[in-house]
Coordinates of C-alpha atoms in Angstrom, one line a residue:
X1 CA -46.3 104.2 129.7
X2 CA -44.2 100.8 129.5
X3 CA -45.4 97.8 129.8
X4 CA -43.3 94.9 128.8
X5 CA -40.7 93.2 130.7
X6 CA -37.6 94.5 128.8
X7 CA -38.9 98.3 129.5
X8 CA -39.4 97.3 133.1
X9 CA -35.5 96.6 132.6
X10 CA -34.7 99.3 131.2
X11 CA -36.6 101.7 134.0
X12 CA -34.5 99.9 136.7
X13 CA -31.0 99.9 134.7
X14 CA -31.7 103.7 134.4
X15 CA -32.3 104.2 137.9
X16 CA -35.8 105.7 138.1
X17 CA -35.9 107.2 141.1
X18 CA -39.8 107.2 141.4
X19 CA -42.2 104.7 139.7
X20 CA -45.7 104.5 140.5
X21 CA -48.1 101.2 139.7
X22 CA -52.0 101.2 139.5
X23 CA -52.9 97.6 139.9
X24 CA -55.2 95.0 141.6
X25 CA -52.8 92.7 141.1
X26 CA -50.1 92.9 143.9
X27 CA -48.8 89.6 143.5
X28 CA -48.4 89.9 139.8
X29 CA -46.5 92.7 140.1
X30 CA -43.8 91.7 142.1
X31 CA -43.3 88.7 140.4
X32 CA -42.8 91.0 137.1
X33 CA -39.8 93.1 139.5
X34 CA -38.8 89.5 140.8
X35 CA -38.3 88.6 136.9
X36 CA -36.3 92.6 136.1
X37 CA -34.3 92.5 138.8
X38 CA -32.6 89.0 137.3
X39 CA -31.6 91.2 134.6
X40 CA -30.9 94.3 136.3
X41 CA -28.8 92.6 139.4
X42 CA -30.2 94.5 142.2
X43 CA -31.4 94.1 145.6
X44 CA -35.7 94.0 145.8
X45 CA -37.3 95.2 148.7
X46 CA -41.0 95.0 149.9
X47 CA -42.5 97.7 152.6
X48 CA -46.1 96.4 153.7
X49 CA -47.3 98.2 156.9
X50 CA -48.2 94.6 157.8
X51 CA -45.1 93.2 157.4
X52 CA -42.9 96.3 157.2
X53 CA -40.0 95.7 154.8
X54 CA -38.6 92.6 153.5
X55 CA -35.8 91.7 151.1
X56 CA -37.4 89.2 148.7
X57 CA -34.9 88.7 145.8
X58 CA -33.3 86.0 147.9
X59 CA -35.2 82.9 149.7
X60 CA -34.1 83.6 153.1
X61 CA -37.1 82.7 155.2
X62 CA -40.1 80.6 154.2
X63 CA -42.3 84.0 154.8
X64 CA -40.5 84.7 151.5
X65 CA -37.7 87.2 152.7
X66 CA -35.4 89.1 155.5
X67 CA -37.2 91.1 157.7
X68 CA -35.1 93.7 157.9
X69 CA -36.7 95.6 161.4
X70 CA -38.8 95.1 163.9
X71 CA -39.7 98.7 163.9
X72 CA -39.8 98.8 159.9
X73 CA -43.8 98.7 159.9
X74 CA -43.6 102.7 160.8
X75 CA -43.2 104.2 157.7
X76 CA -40.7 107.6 158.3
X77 CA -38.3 105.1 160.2
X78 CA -38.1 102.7 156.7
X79 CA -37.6 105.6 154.7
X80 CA -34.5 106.6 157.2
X81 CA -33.1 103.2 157.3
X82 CA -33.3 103.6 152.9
X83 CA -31.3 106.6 153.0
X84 CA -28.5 105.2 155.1
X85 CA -28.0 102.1 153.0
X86 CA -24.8 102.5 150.8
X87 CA -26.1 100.5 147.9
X88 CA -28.8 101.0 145.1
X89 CA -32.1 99.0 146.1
X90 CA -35.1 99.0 144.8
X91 CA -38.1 99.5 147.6
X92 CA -42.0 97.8 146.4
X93 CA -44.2 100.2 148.6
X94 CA -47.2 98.5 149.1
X95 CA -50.3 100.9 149.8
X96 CA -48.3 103.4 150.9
X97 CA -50.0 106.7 149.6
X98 CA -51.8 107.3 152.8
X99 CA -48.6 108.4 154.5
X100 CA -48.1 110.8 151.5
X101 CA -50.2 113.2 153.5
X102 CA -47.7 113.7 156.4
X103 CA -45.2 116.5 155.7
X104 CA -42.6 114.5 157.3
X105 CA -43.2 111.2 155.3
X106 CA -43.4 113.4 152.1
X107 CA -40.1 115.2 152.6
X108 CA -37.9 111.8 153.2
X109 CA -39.8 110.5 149.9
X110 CA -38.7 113.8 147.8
X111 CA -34.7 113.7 149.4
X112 CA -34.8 109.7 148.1
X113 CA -36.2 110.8 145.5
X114 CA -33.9 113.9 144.9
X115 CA -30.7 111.5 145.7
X116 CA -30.2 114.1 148.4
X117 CA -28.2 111.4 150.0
X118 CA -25.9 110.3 146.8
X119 CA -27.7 106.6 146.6
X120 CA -30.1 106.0 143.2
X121 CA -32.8 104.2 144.8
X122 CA -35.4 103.2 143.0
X123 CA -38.9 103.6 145.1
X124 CA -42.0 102.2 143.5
X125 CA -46.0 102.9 144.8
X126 CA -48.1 100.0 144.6
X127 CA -51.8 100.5 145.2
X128 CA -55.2 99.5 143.3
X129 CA -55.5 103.6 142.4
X130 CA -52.9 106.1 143.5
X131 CA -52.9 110.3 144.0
X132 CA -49.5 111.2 143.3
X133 CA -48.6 114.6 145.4
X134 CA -48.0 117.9 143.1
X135 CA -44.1 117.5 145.3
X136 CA -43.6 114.6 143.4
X137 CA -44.6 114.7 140.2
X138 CA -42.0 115.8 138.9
X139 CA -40.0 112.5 139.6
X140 CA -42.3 109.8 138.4
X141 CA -42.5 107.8 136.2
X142 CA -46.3 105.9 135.6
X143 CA -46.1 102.2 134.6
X144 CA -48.8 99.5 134.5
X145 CA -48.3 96.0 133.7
X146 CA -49.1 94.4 130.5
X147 CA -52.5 92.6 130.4
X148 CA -52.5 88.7 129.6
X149 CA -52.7 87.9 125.9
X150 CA -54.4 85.1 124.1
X151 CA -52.1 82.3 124.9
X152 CA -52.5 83.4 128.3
X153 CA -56.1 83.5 128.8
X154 CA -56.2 79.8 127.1
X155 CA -53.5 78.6 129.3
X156 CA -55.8 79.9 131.6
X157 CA -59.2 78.6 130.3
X158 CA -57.4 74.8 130.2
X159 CA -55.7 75.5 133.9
X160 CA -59.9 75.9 135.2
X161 CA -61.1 73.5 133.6
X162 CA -58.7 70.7 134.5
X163 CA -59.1 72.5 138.6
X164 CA -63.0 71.8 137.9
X165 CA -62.1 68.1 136.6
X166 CA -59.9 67.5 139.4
X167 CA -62.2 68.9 142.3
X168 CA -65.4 66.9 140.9
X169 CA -64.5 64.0 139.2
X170 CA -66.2 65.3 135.9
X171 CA -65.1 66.3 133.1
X172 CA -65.6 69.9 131.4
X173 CA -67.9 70.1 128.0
X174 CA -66.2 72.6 126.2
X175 CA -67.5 73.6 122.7
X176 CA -64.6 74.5 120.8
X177 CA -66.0 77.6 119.0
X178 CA -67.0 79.0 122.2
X179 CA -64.0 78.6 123.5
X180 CA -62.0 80.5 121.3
X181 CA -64.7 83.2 121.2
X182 CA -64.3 83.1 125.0
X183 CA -60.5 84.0 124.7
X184 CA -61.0 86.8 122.3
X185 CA -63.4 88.5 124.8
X186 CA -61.6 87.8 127.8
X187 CA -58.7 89.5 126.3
X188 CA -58.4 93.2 127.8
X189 CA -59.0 91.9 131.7
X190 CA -56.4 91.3 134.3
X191 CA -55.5 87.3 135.0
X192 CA -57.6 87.7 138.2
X193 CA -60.5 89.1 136.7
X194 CA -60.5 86.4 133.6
X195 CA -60.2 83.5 136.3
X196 CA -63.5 84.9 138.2
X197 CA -65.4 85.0 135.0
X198 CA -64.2 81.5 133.6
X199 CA -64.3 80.1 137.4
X200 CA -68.1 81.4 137.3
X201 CA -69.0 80.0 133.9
X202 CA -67.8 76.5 134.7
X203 CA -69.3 76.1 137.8
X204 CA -73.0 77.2 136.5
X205 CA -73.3 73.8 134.6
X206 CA -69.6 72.1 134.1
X207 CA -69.4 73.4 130.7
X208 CA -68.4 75.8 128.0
X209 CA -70.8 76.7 125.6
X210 CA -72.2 79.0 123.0
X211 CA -74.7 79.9 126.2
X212 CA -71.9 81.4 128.2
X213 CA -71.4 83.8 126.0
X214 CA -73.8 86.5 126.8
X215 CA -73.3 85.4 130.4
X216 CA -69.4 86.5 129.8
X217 CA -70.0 90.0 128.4
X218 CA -72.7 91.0 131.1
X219 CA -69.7 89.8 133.7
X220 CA -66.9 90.9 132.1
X221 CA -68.7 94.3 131.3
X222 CA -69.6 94.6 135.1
X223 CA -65.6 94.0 136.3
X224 CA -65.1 96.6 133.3
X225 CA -67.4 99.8 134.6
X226 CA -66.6 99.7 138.1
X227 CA -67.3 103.6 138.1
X228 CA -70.5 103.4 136.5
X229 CA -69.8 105.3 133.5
X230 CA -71.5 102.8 130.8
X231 CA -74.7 101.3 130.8
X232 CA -74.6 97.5 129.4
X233 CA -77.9 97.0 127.5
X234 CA -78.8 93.9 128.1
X235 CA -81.6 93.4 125.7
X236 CA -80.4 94.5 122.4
X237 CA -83.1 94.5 119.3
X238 CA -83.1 92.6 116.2
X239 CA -83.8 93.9 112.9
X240 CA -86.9 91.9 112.7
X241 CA -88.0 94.3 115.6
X242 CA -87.4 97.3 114.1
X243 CA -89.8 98.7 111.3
X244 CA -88.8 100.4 108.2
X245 CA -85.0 101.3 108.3
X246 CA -84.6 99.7 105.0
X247 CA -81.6 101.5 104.1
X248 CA -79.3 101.1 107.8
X249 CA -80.6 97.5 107.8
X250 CA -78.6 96.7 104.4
X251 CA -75.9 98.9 105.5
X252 CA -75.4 96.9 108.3
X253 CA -75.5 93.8 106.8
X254 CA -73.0 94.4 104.1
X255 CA -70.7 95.4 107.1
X256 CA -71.2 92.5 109.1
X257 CA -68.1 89.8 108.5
X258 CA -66.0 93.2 107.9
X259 CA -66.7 94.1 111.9
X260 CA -66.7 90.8 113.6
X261 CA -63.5 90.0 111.4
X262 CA -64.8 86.8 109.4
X263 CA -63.0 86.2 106.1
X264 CA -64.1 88.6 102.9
X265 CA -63.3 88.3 99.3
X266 CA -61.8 91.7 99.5
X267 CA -59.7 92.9 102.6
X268 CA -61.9 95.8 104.3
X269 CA -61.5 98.2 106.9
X270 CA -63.8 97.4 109.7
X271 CA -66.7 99.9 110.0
X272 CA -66.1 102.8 112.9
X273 CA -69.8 104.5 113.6
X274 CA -73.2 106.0 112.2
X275 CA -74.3 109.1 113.6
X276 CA -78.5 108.6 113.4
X277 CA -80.3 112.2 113.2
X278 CA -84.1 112.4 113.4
X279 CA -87.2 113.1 114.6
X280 CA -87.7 112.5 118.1
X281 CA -89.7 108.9 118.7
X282 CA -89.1 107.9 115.5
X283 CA -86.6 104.6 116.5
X284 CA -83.2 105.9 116.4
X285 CA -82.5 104.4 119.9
X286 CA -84.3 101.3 118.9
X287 CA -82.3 101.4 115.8
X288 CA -79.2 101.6 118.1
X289 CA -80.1 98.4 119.7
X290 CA -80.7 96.9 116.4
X291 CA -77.4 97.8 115.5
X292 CA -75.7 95.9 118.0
X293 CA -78.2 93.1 117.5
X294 CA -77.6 93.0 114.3
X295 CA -73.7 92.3 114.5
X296 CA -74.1 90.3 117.3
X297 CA -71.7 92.1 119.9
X298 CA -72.6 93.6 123.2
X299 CA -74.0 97.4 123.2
X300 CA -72.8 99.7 125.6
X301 CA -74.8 103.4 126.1
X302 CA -72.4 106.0 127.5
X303 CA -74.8 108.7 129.3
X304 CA -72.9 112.3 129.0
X305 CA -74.4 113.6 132.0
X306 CA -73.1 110.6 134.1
X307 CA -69.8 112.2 133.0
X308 CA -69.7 115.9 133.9
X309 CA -67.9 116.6 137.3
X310 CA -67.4 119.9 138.9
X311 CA -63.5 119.4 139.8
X312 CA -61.5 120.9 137.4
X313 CA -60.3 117.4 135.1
X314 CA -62.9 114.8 136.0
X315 CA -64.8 115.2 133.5
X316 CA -62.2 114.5 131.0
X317 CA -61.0 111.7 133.2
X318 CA -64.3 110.1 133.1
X319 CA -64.5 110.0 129.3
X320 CA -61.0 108.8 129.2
X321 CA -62.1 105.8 131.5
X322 CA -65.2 105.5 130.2
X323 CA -63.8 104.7 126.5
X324 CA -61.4 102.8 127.5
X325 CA -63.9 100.5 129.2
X326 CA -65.6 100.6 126.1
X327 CA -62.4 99.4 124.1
X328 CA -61.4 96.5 126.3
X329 CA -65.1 95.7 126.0
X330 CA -64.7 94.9 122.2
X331 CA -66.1 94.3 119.6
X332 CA -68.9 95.7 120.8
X333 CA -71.4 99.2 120.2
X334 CA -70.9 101.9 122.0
X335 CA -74.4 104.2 121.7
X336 CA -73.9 107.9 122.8
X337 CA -77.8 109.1 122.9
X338 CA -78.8 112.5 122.5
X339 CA -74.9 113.5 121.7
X340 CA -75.7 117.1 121.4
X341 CA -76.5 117.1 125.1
X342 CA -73.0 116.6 125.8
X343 CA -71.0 118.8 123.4
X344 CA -73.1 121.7 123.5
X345 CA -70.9 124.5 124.4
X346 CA -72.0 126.6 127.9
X347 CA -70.9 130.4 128.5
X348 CA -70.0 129.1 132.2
X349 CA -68.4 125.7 131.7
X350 CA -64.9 127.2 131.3
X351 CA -64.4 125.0 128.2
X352 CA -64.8 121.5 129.4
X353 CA -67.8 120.9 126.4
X354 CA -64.7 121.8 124.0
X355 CA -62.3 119.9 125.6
X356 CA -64.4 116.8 125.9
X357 CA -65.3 116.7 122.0
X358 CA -61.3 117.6 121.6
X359 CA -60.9 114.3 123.0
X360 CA -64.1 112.4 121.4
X361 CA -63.1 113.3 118.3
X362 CA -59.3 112.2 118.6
X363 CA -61.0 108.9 119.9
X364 CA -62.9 108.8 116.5
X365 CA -60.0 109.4 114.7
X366 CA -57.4 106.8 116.2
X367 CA -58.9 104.4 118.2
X368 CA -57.4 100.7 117.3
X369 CA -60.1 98.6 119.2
X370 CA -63.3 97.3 117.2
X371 CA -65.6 99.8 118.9
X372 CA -68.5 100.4 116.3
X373 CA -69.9 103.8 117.4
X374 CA -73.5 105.0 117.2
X375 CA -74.1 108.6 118.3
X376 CA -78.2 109.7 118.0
X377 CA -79.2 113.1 118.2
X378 CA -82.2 115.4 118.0
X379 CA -81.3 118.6 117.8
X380 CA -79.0 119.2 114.5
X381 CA -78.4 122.9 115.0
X382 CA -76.7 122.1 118.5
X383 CA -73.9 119.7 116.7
X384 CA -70.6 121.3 116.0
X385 CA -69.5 121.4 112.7
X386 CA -66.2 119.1 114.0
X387 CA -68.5 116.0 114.4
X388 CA -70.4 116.8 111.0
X389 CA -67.1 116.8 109.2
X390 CA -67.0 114.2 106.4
X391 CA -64.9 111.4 107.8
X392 CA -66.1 111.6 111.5
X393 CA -68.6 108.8 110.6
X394 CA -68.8 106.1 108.1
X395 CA -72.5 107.4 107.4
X396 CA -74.9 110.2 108.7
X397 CA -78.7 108.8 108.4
X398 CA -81.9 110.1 108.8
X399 CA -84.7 108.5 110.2
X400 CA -87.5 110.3 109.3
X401 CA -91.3 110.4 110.3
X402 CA -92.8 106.9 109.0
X403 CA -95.4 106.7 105.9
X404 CA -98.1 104.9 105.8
X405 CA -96.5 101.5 104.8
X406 CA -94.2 101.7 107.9
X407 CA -96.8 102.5 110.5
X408 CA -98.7 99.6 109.4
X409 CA -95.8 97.5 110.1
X410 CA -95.5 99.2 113.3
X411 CA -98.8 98.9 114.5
X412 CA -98.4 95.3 113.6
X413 CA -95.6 94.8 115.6
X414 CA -96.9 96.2 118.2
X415 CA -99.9 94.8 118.4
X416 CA -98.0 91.1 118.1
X417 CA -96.0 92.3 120.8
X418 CA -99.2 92.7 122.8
X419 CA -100.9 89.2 121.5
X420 CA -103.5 91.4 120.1
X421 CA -102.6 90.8 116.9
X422 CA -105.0 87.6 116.1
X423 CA -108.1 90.0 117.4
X424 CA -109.4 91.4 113.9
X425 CA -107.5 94.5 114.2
X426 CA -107.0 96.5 110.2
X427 CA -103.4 97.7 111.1
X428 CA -103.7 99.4 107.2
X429 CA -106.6 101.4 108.7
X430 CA -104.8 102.3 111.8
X431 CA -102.1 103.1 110.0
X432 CA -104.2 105.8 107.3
X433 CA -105.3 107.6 110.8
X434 CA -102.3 108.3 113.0
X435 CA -100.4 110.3 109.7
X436 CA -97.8 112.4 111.3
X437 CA -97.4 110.0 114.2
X438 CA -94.2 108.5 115.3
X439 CA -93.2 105.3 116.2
X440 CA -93.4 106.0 119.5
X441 CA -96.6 107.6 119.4
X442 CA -97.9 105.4 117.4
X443 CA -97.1 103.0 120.8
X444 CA -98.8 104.7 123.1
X445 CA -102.0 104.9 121.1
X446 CA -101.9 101.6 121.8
X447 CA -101.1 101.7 125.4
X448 CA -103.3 104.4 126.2
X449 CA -106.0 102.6 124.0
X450 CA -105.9 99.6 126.6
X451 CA -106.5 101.7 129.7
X452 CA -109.5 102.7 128.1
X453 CA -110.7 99.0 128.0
X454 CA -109.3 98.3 131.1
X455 CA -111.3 100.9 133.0
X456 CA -114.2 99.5 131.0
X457 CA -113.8 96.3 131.9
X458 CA -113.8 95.3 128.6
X459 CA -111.1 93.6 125.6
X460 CA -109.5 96.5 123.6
X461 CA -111.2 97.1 120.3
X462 CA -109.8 98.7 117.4
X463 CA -112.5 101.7 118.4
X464 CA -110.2 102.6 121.5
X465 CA -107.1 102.9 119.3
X466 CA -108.6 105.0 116.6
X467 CA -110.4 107.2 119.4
X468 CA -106.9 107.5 121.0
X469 CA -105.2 108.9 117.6
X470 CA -108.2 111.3 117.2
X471 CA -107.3 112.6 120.6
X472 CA -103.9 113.0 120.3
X473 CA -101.7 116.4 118.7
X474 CA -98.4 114.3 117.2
X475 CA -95.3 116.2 117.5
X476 CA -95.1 116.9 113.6
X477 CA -98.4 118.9 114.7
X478 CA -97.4 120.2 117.7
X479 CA -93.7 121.4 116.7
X480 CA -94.6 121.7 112.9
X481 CA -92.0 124.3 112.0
X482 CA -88.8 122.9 113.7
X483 CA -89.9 118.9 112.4
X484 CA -90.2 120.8 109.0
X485 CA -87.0 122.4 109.5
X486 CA -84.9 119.8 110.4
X487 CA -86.4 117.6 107.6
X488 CA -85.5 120.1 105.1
X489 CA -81.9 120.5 106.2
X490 CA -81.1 116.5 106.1
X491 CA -82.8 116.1 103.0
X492 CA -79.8 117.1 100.8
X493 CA -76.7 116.5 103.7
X494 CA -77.7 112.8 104.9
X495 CA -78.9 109.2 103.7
X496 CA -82.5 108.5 104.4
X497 CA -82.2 105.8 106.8
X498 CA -85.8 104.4 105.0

């Protein structure tokens, strides 16, 4: 798939009978053809069903070309007229894959396309998303513009800025930091798309600051997942949030400049993933957030079942999109929760499970962006053995059920959390009574705890809580054997994440 100017050329010098363009950006795209056809010296046509067709490679008119018709609008009469013309042209089809539907339309479009009438004619289809016909597949080629790289986006962040000066009669605060940081996260949008989000930022307050920042990955990640695939977290965790975890904290840390590319004694390779196994409500997906939090980039949590699709190819497609959002996203944390979910193999899927971790793991393996990748999961025994593959992940952790020291720094956080925490509570007694409780558990204790007082009509006392763990069968009761299980088979094959 080309996407530079000189392979543009070169797809016009060759005589490409069919292109076909995917892009929002109309007018950028036939300027790019506006620029080829200099070097490829032919005549550039534009069909619009608006405007029907037009020759715009010379400034005939000041609508911006010859109209060529006054019945060129219908579509089978333009692709007559294109059949009788003696020399090469190339045709800009604006939105015209509606009238791909019509036998008639698609049977002039295959004989241009087939050079049935001896001229190479190059056709091109323009649209925001285009269904190419099974007819002519085999005659296109795909091509999509190149997006706008850093010098580009500045050029553009200046070009705003000075429009915002001249329209107020105020001059734009613009901390330099930010700005640069603002370029490298605007890279991987259209032009269009970067000048809303800059347009947006200025506006709020006439600035450019540190505090755009998060305002520019929530709107950049929005313009990015269009189909919904991605969930932005908006609220990711800090370590400070996150008891015990001793072990992933000072993995993370040592891995921090190394991922958002600051300068290192040593040249490293930036880190690719974790893959956090555990007991269920013991903080891996908190830990997730943490992760992001922790190198300070945007977390995005990709939901398998938002994926599946009963057509035969969407669900593939979907994953295809749905990294590649998460790639022009970067640097950022992509979570896959519960991963297992998603790659475990059905007798009636017809192999799309297989297919899809095909393609996850080729991802893995070769992706370029910085796209840090956190995968939890629950059940080990429903993981194939491709994702457990040394290599697949920087790291495999386990986060086990807390001891006693840890859930006393849960309950304490917590109960801070709450503002219950200056109310004489003993969070080392607490802690002593809920063993075999998770984090999560050990949560809503306290929630349930404060119903109790509530339908009291009373303040919570550190009776209710106690009463509450007395009350409640932990899942290291409840599921004793699998817990045991899966703690005995990550004891020797993963890093305790404590």
């Amino acid at each position: 798939m080309p996407t530079t100017h000189n392979d543009l050329v070169t797809l016009l010098r060759a005589a490409t009978p069919l292109i076909a363009i995917e892009s929002p950006e109309e007018d950028r795209v036939i300027e790019s053809f506006r620029h080829a056809i200099a070097d490829a010296l032919l005549p550039l046509h534009r069909w619009s069903i608006t405007e029907g067709l037009r020759r715009i490679d010379l400034d005939l008119s000041d609508s911006g070309g010859d109209s060529v018709d006054s019945l060129a609008p219908d579509a089978s009469y333009t692709l007559q007229y294109m059949r009788q013309q003696a020399a090469r042209g190339i045709y800009l089809m604006l939105d015209f894959n509606p009238y791909l539907r019509y036998p008639m339309i698609l049977r002039l479009l295959r004989e241009i396309v087939q050079r049935q009438g001896g001229v190479a004619h190059t056709v091109v289809l323009v649209a925001t998303k285009l269904e190419i016909p099974e007819e002519l597949e085999p005659y296109v080629t795909r091509f999509s513009l190149s997006l706008p790289d850093a010098k580009a986006i500045a050029d553009l962040l200046r070009a705003e800025a000075f429009a915002y000066s001249r329209e107020t009669g105020k001059r734009v605060e613009v901390d330099a930091d930010a700005a640069r940081t603002m370029v490298r996260n605007l890279i991987g949008l259209t032009l269009n798309d970067a000048r809303q989000i800059v347009r947006q930022l200025i506006w709020r307050d006439g600035a450019l600051g540190q505090d755009d920042l998060p305002e520019l990955a929530k709107a950049k990640f929005a313009l990015l997942n269009r189909d919904g695939l991605l969930h932005f977290e908006y609220h990711t965790a800090q370590f400070a949030d996150v008891a015990g975890l001793s072990r992933l904290k000072t993995w993370v840390n040592q891995r921090r400049g190394a991922f958002i590319g600051a300068k290192t004694a040593i040249k490293l390779d930036p880190p690719k993933g974790v893959l956090l196994l555990g007991v269920q409500g013991c903080g891996k997906s908190l830990a997730a957030k943490a992760i992001a939090g922790g190198f300070g980039v945007p977390l995005a949590r990709l939901d398998f079942g938002s994926l599946y699709n009963k057509f035969h190819g969407e669900t593939e497609r979907n994953l295809r999109a749905a990294l590649k959002n998460a790639e022009l996203l970067a640097p950022c944390v992509l979570w896959i929760d519960e991963i297992e979910k998603g790659l475990a193999a059905g007798s009636s899927d017809d192999g799309v499970s297989r297919r899809v971790l095909g393609y996850l793991l080729t991802w893995m393996a070769e992706r370029k962006a910085n796209v840090f990748l956190v995968a939890t999961a629950n059940q080990v025994q429903e993981l194939p053995a491709e994702l457990l593959r040394k290599g697949r992940f920087d790291e495999i952790f386990f986060v086990d059920l807390p001891d006693e020291a840890i859930r006393t720094e849960i309950f304490r956080l917590h109960l801070h959390k709450r503002e219950l925490d200056k109310l004489g509570f003993e969070p080392t007694t607490l802690a002593t009574a809920a063993a075999g409780f998770s984090g999560a558990e050990i949560e809503q204790a306290i929630v349930a705890a404060l119903y109790t007082a509530a339908g009291a009509q009373r303040g919570l006392i550190q009776q209710d809580i106690l009463d509450e763990i007395r009350r409640t069968r932990p899942l290291s009761v409840l599921m004793a054997e699998q817990v045991e299980d899966l703690r005995s088979w990550a004891k020797e094959r993963t890093v305790a994440a404590d």
